[in-house]
CSV table of C-alpha atoms in Angstrom, one decimal:
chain,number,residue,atom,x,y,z
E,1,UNK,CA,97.8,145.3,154.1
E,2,UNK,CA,95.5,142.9,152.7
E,3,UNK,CA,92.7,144.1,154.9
E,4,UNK,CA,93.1,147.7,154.0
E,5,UNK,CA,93.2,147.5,150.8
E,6,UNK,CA,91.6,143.9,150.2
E,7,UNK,CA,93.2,141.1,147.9
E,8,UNK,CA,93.2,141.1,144.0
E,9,UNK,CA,90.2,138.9,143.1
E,10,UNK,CA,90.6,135.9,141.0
E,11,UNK,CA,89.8,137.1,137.3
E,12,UNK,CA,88.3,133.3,135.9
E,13,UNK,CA,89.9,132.4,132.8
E,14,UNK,CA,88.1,133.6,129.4
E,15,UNK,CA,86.0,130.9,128.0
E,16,UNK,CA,87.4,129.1,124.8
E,17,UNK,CA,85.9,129.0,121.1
E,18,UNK,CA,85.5,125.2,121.9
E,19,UNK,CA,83.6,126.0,125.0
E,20,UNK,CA,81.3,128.7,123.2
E,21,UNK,CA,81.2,126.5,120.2
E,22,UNK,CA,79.7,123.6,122.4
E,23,UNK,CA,77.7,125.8,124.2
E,24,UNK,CA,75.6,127.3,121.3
E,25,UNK,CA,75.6,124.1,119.6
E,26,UNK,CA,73.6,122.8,122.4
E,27,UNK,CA,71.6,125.8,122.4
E,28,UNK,CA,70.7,125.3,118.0
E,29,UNK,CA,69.7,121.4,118.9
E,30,UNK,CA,67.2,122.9,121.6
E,31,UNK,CA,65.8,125.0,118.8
E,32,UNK,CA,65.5,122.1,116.4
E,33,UNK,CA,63.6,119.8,118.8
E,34,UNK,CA,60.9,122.6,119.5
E,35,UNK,CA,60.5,123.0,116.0
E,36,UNK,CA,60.2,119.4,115.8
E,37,UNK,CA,57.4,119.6,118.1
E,38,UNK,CA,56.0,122.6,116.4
E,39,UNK,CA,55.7,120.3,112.8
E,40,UNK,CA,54.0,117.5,114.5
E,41,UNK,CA,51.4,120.0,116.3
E,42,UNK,CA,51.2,121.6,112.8
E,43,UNK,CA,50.1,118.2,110.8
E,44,UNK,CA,47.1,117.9,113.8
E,45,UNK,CA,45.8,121.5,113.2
E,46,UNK,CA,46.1,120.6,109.5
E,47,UNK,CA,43.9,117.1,110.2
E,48,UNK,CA,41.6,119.4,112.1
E,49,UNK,CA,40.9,122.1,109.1
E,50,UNK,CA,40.0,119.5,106.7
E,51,UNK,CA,37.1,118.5,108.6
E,52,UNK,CA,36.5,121.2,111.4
E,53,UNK,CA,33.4,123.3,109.6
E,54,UNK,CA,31.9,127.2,111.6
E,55,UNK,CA,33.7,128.2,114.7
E,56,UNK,CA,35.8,125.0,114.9
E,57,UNK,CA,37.8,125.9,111.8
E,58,UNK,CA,38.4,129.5,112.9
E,59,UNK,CA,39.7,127.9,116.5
E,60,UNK,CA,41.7,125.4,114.4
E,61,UNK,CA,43.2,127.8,112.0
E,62,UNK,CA,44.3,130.2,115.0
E,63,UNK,CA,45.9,127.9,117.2
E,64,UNK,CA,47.5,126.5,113.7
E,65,UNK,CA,49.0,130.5,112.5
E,66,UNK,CA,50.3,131.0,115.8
E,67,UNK,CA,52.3,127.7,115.9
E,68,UNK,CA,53.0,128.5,112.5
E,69,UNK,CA,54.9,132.0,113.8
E,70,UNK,CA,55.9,130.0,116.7
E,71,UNK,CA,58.0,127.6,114.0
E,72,UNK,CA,59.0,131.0,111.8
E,73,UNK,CA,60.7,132.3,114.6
E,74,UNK,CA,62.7,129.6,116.3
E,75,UNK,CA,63.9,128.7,112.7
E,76,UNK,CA,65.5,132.1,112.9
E,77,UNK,CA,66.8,132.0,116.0
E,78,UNK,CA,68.2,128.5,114.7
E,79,UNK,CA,70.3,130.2,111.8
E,80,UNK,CA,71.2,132.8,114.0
E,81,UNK,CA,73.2,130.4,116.2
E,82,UNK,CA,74.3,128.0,113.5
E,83,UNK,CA,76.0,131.4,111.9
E,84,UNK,CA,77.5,132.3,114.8
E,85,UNK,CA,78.7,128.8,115.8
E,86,UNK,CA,80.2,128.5,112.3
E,87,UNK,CA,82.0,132.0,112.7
E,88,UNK,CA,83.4,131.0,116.2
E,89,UNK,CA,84.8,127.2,114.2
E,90,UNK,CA,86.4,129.5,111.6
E,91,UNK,CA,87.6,131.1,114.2
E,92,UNK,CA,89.4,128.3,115.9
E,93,UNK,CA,90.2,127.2,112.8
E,94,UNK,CA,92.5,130.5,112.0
E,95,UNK,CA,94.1,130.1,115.3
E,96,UNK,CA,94.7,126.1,114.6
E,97,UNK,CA,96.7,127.1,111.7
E,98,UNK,CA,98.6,130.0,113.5
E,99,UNK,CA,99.9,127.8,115.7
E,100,UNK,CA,100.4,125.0,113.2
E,101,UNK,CA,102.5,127.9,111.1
E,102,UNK,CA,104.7,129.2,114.1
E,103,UNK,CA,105.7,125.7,115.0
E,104,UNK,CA,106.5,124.9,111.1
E,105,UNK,CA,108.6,128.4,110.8
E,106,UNK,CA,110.1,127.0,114.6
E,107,UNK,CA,111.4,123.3,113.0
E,108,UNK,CA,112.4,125.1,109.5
E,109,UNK,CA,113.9,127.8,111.7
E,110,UNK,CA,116.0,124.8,113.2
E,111,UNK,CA,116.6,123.1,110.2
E,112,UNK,CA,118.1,125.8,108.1
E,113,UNK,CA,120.4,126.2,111.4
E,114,UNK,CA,121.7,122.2,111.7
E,115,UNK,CA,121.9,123.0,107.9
E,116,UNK,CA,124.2,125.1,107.6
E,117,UNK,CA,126.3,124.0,110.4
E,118,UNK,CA,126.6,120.4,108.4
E,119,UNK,CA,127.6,122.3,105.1
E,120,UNK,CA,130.3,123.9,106.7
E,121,UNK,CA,131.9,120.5,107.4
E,122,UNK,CA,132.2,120.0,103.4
E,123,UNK,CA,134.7,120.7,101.5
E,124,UNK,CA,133.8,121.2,97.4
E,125,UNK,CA,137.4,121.2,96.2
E,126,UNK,CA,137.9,118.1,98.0
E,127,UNK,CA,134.5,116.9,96.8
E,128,UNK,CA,135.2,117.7,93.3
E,129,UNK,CA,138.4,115.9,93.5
E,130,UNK,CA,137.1,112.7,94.9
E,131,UNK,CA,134.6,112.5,91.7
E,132,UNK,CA,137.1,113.2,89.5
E,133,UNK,CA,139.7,110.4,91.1
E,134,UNK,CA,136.6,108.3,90.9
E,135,UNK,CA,136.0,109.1,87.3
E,136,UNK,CA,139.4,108.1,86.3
E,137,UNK,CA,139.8,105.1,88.1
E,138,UNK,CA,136.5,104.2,86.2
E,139,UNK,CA,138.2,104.8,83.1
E,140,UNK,CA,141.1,102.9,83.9
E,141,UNK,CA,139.5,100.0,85.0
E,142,UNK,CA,137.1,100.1,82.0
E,143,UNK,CA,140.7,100.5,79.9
E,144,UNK,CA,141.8,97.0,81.9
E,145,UNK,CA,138.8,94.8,81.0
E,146,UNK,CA,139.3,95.7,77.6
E,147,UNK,CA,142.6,94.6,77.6
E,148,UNK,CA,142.0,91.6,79.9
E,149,UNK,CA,138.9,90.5,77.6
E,150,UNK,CA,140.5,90.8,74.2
E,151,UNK,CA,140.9,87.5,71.8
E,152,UNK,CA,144.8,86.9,70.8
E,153,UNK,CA,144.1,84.3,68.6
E,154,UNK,CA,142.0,85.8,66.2
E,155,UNK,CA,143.7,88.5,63.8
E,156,UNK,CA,142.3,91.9,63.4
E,157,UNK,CA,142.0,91.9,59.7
E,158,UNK,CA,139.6,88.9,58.9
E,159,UNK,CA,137.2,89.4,56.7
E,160,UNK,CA,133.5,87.9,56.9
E,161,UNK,CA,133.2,87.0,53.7
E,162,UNK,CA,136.5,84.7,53.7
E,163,UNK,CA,134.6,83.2,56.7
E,164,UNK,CA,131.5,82.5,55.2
E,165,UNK,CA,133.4,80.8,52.3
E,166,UNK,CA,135.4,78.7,54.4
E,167,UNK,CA,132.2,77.7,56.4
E,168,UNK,CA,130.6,76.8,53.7
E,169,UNK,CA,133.7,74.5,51.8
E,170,UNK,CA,133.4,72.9,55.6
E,171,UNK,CA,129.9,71.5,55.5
E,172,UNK,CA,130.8,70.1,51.7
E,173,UNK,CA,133.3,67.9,53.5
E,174,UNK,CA,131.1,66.7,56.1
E,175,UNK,CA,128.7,66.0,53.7
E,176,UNK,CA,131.2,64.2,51.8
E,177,UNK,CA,132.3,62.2,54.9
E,178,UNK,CA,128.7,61.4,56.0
E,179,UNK,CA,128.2,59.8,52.5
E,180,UNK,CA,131.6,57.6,52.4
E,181,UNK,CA,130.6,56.4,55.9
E,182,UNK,CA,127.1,55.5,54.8
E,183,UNK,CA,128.9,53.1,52.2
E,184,UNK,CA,131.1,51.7,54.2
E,185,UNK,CA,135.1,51.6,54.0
E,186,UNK,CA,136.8,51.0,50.9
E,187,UNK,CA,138.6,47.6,51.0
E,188,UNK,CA,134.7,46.1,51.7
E,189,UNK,CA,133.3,47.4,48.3
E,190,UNK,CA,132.5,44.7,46.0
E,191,UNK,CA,134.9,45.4,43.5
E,192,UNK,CA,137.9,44.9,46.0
E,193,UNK,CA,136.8,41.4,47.6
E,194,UNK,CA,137.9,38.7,46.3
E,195,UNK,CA,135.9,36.0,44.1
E,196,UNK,CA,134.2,33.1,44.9
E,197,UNK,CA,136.3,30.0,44.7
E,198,UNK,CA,135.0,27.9,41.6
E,199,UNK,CA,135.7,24.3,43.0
E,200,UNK,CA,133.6,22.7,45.7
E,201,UNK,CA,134.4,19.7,48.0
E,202,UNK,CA,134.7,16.7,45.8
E,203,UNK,CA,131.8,13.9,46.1
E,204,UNK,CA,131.8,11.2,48.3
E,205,UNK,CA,134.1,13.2,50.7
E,206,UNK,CA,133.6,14.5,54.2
E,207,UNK,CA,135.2,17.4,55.4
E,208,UNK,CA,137.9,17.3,57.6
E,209,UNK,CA,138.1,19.6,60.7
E,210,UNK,CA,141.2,20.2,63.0
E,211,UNK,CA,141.0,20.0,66.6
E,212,UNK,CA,139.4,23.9,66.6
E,213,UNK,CA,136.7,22.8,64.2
E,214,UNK,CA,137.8,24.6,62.1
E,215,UNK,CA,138.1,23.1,58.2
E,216,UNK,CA,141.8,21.7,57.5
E,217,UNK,CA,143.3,21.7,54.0
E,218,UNK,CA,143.3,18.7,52.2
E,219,UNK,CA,146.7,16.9,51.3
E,220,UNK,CA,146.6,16.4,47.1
């Protein structure tokens, strides 16, 4: 069969936008070195005319127009390219984000699916219940620390300005103290002790001690 009729040829693969994108970008940097070349051959005709005088200048001034055209023309060709290598990147670019959309719509796609099969596992009564259980045992226990924190000794219906009097009668007695215990206590005061005895030891005799050393009384 496949010599009667022969065998389906091989069609090659289309070339990419990368590969046509490299390939006229290599073709624009071609362009740009000629007119490279064509500039520097420009500044020597230029040199030339400033000096050439007759026949000269006309020969110089040729040779300068037609590299002149030369450099007109490969700069158009340049822009050519460069437009149609930027048309080709937008193009890529488009069909970048085409596939960068399909494969978002794909995993949201996806999502909304695991979604939905995760909110069917909820229950909102039974949520709802939860949080209010919750709420009320909050309550309670904000109830219990009230209880547990209040102060049994002091009474309800005190008022602040019966403190403040009271507070204040209380530093006039510690005043008071401080002073009495500056003086000293009351039985050392100079009016209680007792006087001086008037008599002294008589002359000509010594004072007897006991076996302490301490003075003894004297027998009349």
């Amino acid at each position: 069969m496949k010599r009667l009729f022969g065998s389906k040829k091989e069609v090659p693969p289309p070339p990419s936008l990368t590969d046509a994108s490299s390939g006229i970008g290599g073709r624009v940097d071609a362009l740009d070195e000629k007119i490279k070349k064509l500039d520097a051959e420009l500044r020597v005709h230029k040199e030339k005319l400033k000096t050439a005088k007759g026949g000269a200048k006309k020969l110089a001034t040729k040779r300068a127009m037609s590299c002149l055209q030369k450099k007109r023309m490969y700069e158009k060709q340049r822009d050519q390219m460069a437009d149609q290598q930027f048309n080709i990147e937008q193009a890529s670019f488009a069909i970048d984000t085409a596939k960068d959309t399909v494969t978002t719509v794909a995993a949201m796609k996806s999502a909304n699916a695991q979604l939905k099969k995760q909110y069917k596992q909820f229950n909102m009564d039974e949520i709802e219940d939860i949080t209010d259980d919750l709420a009320d045992m909050m309550e309670d226990m904000n109830e219990v620390n009230e209880a547990m924190g209040r102060t049994y000794s002091t009474p309800d219906d005190l008022d602040e300005a019966d403190l403040e009097a009271e507070l204040d009668l209380l530093e006039d007695e510690l005043e008071a103290e401080e002073l009495e215990g500056d003086a000293g206590p009351g039985y050392l005061q100079a009016d209680n002790l007792p006087s001086e005895p008037s008599g002294g030891l008589e002359e000509g005799k010594e004072e007897v001690k006991d076996e302490f050393g301490l003075p003894k009384a004297q027998e009349a």
